[in-house]
CSV table of C-alpha atoms and ligand atoms in Angstrom, one decimal:
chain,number,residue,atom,x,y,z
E,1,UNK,CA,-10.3,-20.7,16.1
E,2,UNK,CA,-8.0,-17.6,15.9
E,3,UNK,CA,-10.7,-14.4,16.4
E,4,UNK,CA,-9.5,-11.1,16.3
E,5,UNK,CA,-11.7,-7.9,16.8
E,6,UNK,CA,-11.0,-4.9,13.9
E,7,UNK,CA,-11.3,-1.2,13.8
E,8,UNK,CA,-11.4,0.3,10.2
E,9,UNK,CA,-10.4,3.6,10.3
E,10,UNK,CA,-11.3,5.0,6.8
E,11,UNK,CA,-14.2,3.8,5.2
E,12,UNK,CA,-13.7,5.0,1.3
E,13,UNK,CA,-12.6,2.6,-1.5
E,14,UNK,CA,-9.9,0.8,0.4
E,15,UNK,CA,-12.1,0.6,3.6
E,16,UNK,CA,-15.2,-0.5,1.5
E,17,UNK,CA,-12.9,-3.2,-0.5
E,18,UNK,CA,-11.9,-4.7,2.4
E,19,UNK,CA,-15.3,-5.1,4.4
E,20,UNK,CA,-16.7,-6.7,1.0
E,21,UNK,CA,-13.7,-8.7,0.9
E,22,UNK,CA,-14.0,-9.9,3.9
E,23,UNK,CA,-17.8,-10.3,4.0
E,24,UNK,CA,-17.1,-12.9,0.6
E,25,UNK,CA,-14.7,-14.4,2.4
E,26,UNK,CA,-16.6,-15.3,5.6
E,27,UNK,CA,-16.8,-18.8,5.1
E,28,UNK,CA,-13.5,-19.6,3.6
E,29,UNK,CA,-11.9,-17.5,6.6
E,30,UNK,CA,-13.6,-19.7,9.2
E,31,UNK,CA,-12.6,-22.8,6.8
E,32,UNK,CA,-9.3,-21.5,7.8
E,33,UNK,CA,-9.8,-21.5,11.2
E,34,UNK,CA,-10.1,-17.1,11.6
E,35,UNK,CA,-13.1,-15.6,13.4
E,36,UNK,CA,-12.7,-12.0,12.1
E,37,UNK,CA,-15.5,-9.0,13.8
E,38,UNK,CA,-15.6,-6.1,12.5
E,39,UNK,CA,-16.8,-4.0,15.9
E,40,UNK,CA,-15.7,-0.4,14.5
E,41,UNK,CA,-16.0,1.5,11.4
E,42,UNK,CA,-14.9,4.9,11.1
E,43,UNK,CA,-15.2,8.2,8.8
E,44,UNK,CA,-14.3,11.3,9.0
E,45,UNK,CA,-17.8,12.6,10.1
E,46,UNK,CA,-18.3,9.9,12.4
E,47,UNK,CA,-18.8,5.7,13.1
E,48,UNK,CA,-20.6,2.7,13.4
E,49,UNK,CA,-20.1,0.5,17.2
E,50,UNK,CA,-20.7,-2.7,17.7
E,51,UNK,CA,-19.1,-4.8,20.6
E,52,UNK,CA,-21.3,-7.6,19.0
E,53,UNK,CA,-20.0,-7.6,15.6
E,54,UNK,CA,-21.3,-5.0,13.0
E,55,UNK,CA,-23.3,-6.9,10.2
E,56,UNK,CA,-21.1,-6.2,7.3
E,57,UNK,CA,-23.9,-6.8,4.3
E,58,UNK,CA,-26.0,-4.2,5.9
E,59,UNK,CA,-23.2,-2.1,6.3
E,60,UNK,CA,-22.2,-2.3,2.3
E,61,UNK,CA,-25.8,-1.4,1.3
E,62,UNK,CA,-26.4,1.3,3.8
E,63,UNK,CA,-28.4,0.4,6.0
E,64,UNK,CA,-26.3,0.9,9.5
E,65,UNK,CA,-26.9,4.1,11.3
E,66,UNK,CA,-24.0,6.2,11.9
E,67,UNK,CA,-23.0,7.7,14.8
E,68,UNK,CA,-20.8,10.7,16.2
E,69,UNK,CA,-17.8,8.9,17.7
E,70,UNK,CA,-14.4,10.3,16.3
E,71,UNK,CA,-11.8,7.9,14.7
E,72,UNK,CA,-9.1,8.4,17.5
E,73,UNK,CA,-11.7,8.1,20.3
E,74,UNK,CA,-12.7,5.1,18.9
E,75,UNK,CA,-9.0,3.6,18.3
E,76,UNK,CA,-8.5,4.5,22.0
E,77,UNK,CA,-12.2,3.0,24.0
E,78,UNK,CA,-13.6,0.8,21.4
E,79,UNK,CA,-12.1,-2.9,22.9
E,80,UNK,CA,-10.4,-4.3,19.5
E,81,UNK,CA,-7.2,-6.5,18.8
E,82,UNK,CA,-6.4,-5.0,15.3
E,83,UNK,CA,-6.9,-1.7,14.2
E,84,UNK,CA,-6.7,-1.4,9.9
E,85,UNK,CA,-5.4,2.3,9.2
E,86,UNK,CA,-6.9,3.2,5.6
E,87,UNK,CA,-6.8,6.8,6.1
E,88,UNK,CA,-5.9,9.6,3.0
E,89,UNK,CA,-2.0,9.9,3.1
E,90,UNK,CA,-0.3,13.5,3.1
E,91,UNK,CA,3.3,13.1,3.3
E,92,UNK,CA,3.9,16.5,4.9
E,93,UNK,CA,2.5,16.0,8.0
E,94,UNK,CA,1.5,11.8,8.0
E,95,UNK,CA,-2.1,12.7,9.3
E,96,UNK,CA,-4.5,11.7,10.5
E,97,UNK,CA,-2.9,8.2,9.8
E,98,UNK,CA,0.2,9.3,11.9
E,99,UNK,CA,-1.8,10.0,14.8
E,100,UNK,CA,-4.0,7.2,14.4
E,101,UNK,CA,-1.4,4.3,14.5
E,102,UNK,CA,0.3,6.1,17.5
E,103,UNK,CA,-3.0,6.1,19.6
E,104,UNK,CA,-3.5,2.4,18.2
E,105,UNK,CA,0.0,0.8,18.9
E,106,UNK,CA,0.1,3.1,22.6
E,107,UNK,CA,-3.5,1.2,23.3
E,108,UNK,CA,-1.9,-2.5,22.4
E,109,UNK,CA,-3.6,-2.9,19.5
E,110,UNK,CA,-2.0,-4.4,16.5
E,111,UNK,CA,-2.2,-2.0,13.2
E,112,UNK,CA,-2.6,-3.3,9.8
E,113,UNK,CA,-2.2,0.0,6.8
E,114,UNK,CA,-2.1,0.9,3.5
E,115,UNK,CA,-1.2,4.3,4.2
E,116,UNK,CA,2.3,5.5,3.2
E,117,UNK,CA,2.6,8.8,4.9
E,118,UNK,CA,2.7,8.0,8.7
E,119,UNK,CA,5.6,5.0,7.5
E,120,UNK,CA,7.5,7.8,4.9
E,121,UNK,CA,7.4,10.2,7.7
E,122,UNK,CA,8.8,8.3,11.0
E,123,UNK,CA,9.3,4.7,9.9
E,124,UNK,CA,11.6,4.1,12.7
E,125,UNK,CA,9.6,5.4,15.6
E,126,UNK,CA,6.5,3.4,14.8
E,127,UNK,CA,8.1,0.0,14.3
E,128,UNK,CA,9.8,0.9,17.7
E,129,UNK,CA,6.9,1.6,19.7
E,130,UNK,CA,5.1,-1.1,18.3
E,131,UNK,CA,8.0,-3.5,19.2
E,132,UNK,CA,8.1,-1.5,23.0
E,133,UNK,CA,4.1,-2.4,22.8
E,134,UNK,CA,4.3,-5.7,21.9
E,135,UNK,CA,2.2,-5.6,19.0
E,136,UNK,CA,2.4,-5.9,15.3
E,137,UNK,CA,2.5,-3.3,12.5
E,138,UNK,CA,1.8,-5.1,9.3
E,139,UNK,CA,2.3,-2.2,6.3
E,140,UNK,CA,2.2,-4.7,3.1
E,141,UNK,CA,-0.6,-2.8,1.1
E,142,UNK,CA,1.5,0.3,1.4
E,143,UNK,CA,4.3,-0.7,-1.6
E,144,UNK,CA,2.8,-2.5,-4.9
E,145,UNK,CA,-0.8,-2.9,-3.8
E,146,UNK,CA,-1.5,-6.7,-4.0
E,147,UNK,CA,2.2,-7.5,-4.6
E,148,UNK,CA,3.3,-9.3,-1.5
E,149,UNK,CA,7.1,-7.7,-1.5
E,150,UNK,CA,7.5,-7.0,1.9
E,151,UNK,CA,6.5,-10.0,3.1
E,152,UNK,CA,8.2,-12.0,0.7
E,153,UNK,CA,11.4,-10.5,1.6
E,154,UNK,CA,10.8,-10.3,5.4
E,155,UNK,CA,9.1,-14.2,5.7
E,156,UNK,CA,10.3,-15.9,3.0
E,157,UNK,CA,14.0,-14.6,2.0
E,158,UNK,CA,15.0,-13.8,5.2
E,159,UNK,CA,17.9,-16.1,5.2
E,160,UNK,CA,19.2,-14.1,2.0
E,161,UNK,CA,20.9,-11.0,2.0
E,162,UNK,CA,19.2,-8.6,-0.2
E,163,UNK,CA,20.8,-6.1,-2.1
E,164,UNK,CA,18.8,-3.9,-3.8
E,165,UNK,CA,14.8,-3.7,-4.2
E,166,UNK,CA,14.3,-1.6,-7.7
E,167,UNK,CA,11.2,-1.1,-9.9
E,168,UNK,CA,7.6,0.2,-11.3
E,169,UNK,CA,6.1,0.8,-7.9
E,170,UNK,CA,3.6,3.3,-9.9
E,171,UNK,CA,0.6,2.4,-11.8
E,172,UNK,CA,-0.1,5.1,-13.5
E,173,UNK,CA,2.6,6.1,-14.4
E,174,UNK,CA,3.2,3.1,-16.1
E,175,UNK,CA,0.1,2.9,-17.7
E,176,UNK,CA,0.9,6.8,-19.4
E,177,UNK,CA,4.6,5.4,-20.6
E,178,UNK,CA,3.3,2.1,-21.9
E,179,UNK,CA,0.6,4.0,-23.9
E,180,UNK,CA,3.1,6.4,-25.3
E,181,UNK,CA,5.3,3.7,-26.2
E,182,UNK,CA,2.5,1.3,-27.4
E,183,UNK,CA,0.5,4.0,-29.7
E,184,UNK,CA,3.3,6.9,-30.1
E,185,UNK,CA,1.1,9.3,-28.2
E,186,UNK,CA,2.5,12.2,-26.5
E,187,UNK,CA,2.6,12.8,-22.7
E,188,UNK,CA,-0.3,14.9,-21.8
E,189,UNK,CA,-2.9,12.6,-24.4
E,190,UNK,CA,-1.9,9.8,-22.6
E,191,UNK,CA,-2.2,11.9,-19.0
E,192,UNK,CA,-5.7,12.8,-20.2
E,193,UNK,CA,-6.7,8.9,-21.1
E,194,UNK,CA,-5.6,8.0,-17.7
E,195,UNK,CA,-7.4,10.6,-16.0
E,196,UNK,CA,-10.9,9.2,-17.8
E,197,UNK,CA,-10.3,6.3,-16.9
E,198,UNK,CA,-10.0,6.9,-13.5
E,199,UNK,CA,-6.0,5.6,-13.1
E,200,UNK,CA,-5.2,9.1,-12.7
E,201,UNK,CA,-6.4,11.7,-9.9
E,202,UNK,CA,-7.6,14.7,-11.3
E,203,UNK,CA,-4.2,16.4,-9.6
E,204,UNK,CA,-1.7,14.1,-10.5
E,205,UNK,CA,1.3,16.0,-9.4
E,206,UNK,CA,2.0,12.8,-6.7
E,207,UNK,CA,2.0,10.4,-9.0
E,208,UNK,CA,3.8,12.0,-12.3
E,209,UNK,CA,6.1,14.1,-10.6
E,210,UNK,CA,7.2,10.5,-8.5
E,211,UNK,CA,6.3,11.3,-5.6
E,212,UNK,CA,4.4,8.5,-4.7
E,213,UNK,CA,7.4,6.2,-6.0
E,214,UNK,CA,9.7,8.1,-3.7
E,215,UNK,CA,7.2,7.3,-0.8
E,216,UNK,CA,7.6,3.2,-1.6
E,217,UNK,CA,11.4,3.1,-1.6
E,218,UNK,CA,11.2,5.1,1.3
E,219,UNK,CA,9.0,2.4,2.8
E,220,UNK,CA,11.2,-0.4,1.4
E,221,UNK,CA,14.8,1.4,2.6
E,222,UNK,CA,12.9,1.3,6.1
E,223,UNK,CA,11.4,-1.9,6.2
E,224,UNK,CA,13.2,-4.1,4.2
E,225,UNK,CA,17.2,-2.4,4.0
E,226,UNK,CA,16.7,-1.5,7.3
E,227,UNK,CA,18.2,1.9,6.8
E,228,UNK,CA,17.2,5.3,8.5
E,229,UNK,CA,16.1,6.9,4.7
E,230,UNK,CA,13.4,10.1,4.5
E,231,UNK,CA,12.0,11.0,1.9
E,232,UNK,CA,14.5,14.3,1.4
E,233,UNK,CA,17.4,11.4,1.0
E,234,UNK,CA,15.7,10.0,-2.1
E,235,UNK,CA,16.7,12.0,-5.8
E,236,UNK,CA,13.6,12.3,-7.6
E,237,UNK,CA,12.7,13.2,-11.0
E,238,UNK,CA,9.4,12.7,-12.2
E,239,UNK,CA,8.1,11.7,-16.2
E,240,UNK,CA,6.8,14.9,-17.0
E,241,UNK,CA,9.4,15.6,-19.2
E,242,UNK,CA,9.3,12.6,-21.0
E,243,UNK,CA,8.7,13.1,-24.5
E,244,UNK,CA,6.9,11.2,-27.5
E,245,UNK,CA,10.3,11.4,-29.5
E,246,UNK,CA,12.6,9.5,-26.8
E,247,UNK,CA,10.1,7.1,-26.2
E,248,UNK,CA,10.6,6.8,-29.8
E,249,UNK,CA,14.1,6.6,-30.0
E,250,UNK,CA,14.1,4.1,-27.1
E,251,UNK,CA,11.8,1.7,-28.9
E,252,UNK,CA,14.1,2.2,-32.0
E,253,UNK,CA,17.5,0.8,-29.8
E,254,UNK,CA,15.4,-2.2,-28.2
E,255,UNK,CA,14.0,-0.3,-24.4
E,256,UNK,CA,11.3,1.4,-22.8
E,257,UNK,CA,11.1,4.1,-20.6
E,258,UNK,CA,9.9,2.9,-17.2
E,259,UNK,CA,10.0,5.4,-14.1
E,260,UNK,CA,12.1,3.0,-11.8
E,261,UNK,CA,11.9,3.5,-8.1
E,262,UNK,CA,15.7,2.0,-6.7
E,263,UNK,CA,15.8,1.4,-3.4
E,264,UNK,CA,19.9,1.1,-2.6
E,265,UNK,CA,20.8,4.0,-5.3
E,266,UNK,CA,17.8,6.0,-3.2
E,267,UNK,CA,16.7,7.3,-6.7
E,268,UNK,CA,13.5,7.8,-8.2
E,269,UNK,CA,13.2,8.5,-12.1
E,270,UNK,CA,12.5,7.3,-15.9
E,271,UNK,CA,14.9,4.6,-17.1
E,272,UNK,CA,15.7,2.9,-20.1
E,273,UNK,CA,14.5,-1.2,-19.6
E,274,UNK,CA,15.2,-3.3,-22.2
E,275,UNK,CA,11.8,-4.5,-23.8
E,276,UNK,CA,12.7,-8.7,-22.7
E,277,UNK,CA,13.7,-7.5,-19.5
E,278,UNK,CA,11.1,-8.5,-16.4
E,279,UNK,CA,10.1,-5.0,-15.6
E,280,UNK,CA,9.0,-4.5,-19.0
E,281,UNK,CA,5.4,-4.6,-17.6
E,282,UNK,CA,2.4,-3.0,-20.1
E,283,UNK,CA,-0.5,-0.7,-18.6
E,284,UNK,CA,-1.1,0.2,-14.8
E,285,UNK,CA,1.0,-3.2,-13.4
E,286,UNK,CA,3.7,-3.2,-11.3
E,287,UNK,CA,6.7,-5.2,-11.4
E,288,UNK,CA,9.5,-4.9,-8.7
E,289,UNK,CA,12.8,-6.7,-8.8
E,290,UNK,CA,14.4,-8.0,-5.7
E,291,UNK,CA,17.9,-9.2,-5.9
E,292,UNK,CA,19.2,-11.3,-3.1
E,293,UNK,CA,22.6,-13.3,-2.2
E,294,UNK,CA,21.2,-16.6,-2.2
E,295,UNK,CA,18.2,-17.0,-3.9
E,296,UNK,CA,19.2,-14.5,-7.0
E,297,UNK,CA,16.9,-12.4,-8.8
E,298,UNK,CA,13.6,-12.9,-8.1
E,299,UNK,CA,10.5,-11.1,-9.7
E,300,UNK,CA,7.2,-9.8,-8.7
E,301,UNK,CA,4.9,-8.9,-10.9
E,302,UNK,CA,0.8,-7.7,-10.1
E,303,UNK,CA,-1.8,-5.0,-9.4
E,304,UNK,CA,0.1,-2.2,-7.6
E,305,UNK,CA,-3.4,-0.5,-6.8
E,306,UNK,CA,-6.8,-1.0,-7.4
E,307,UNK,CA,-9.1,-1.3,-4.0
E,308,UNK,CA,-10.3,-5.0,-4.3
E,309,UNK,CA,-6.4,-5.9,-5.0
E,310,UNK,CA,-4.9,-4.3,-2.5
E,311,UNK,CA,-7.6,-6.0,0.4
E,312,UNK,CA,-5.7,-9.4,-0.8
E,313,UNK,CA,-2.6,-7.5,1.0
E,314,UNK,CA,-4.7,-6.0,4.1
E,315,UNK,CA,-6.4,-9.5,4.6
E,316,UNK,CA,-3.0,-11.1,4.1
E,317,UNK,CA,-1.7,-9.2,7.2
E,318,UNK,CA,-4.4,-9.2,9.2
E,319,UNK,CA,-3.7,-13.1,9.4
E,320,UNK,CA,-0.2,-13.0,9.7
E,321,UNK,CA,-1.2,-11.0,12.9
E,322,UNK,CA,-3.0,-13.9,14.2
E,323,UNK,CA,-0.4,-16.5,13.4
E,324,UNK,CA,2.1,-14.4,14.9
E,325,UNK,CA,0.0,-13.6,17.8
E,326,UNK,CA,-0.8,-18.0,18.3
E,327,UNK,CA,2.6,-19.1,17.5
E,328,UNK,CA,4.1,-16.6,20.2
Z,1,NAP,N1,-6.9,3.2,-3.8
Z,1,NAP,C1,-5.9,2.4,-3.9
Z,1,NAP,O1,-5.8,1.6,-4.9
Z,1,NAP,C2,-4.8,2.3,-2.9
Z,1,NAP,C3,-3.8,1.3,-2.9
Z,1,NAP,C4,-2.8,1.2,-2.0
Z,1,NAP,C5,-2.8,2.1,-0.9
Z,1,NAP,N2,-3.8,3.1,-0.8
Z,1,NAP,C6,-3.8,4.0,0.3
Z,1,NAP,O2,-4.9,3.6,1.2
Z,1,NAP,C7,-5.4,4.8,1.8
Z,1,NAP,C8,-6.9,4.8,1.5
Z,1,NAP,O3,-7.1,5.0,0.1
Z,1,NAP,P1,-8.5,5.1,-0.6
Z,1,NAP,O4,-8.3,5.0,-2.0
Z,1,NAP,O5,-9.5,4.3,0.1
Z,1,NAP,O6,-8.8,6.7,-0.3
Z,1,NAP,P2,-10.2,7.3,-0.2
Z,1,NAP,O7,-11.2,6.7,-1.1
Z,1,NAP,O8,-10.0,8.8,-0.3
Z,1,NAP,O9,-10.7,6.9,1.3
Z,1,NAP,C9,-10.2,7.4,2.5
Z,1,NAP,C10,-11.4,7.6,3.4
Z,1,NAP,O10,-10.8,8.0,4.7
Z,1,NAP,C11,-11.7,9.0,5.2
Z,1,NAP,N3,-11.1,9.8,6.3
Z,1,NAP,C12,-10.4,11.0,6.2
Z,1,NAP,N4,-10.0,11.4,7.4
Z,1,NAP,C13,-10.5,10.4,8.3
Z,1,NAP,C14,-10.4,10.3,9.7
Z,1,NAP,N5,-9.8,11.2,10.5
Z,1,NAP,N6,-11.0,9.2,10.3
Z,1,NAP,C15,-11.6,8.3,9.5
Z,1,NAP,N7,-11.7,8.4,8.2
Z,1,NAP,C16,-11.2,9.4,7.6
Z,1,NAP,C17,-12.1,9.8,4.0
Z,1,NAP,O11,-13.3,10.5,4.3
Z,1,NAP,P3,-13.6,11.9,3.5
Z,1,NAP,O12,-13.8,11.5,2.1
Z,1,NAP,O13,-14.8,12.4,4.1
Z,1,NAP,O14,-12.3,12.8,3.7
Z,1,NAP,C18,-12.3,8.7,3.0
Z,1,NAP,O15,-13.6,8.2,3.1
Z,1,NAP,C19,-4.6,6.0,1.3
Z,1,NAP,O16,-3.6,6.3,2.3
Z,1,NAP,C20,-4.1,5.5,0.0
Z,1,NAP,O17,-2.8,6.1,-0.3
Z,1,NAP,C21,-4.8,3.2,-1.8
């Protein structure tokens, strides 16, 4: 049996996907051969202990008692092997996820995220004290949600030399251009559908303005490219100004307009894609484009968000962890 003891250190949709993943996926985990405890849970106001292992069903419906304990006191006394970061991101200062991964990786505990900002922000220094720690950090849910891109390119083409990583790293963005090019609505009706649907905060400056997009090739130049990129290298233009008429006129000539994150050119920004190409995905999906020296082009298409999807990454990891960790 590999066992692992986790901290989660953000309990909102992502943190609450993950438990309920986890707790449906108790037996098929120890099927596996994984004994996974959850001993700490943590929110901003405070967090659940258990050296024993909290009970996770009574957790989901409510019924643990919360205590006082802050997040980074936990991450530094509460005895754990993994700590999952699943904190809000803020890409101007990477907290509290920043300081949270720090306190995790100085303690010898593995981290497992989904949290861009602390990786968009120092990238470089993390992976090195984690490497100076001897522990892991696993950052998969970051880029595409339950696309496994990272992986793929780190595990499984790693004898290939890849030359770019470019594509819809946005969901809703996507979801506002393929409903402008599917009904022939304008921007800000298609904005406003996405918002009630819940694909789009009620500020969507991050997402529209490509922002977040600029924060996943940021990751990918990092972790992937292995170059030194911040998020001030990348050239960004958002869809804002992307009208019902040239979505028009591109339809008319054979495209779409897709805002297409591009990892080597270090450019975020709408793009014409022509409509049989592969990342001609419809509605919130993703699809990102990896091409590589020996294995070609190779495609990836998914959920790039969505809570229960992106556990499938955070779950993924949190294995690879304990492989890693037995076959060392
Ligand atoms: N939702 C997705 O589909 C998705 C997909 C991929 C990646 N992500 C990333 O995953 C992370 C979590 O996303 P989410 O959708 O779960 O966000 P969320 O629903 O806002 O949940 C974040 C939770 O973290 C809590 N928190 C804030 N400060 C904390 C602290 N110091 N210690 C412990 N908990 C703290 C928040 O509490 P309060 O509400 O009290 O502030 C909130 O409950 C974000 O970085 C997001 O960008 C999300």
């Amino acid at each position: 049996m590999r066992t692992a003891r986790l901290i989660v250190a953000g309990y909102g949709k992502i943190g609450k996907a993950f438990i309920s993943t986890l707790e449906g996926k108790a037996s098929r985990l120890r099927d596996l051969g994984y004994d996974l405890k959850v001993v700490a849970v943590c929110e901003k106001a405070g967090s659940v202990v258990d050296a024993d292992g909290i009970d996770l069903k009574r957790l989901l419906d409510g019924k643990v008692r919360w205590g006082k304990a802050k997040t980074l006191d936990v991450i530094r006394d509460v005895d754990a092997d993994i700590v999952l970061e699943l904190t809000p991101g803020n890409v101007n200062t990477g907290e509290p996820g920043l300081g949270h991964i720090r306190a995790a990786l100085n303690g010898g505990r593995h981290v497992v995220t989904s949290n861009k900002s602390p990786l968009v922000l120092d990238y470089a220094g993390l992976d090195g004290l984690a490497g100076k720690r001897g522990v892991k950090l696993k950052i998969e849910a970051t880029v595409g949600g339950a696309i496994p891109v990272i992986n793929t390119c780190l595990n499984e083409l790693k004898c290939n030399g890849i030359r770019n990583i470019y594509g819809i790293l946005n969901g809703t963005t996507n979801y506002i251009l393929s409903k402008m090019a599917e009904e022939g609505v304008d921007f800000q009706s298609a904005l406003a559908e996405a918002q009630s649907l819940g694909l789009a905060e009620p500020d969507p400056s991050y997402d529209i303005e490509g922002v977040d997009t600029a924060a996943k090739v940021v990751i990918l130049a990092n972790a992937v490219l292995e170059g030194n990129v911040k998020l001030r290298d990348i050239r960004v233009e958002g869809i804002d100004s992307v009208t019902a008429e040239a979505v028009e006129l591109a339809k008319e000539h054979g495209f779409v307009v897709k805002l297409v994150g591009d990892v080597a050119g270090r450019r975020v920004g709408p793009r014409l894609v022509p409509v049989d190409h592969p990342l001609n995905v419809s509605g919130s999906l993703n699809a990102i484009l990896v091409e590589t020296d020996v294995a070609g082009d190779i495609t990836l298409t998914g959920a790039g968000a969505g809570p229960r999807e992106t556990s499938s990454a955070l779950l993924g990891d949190v294995l690879e962890v304990l492989d890693a960790v037995r076959a060392s």
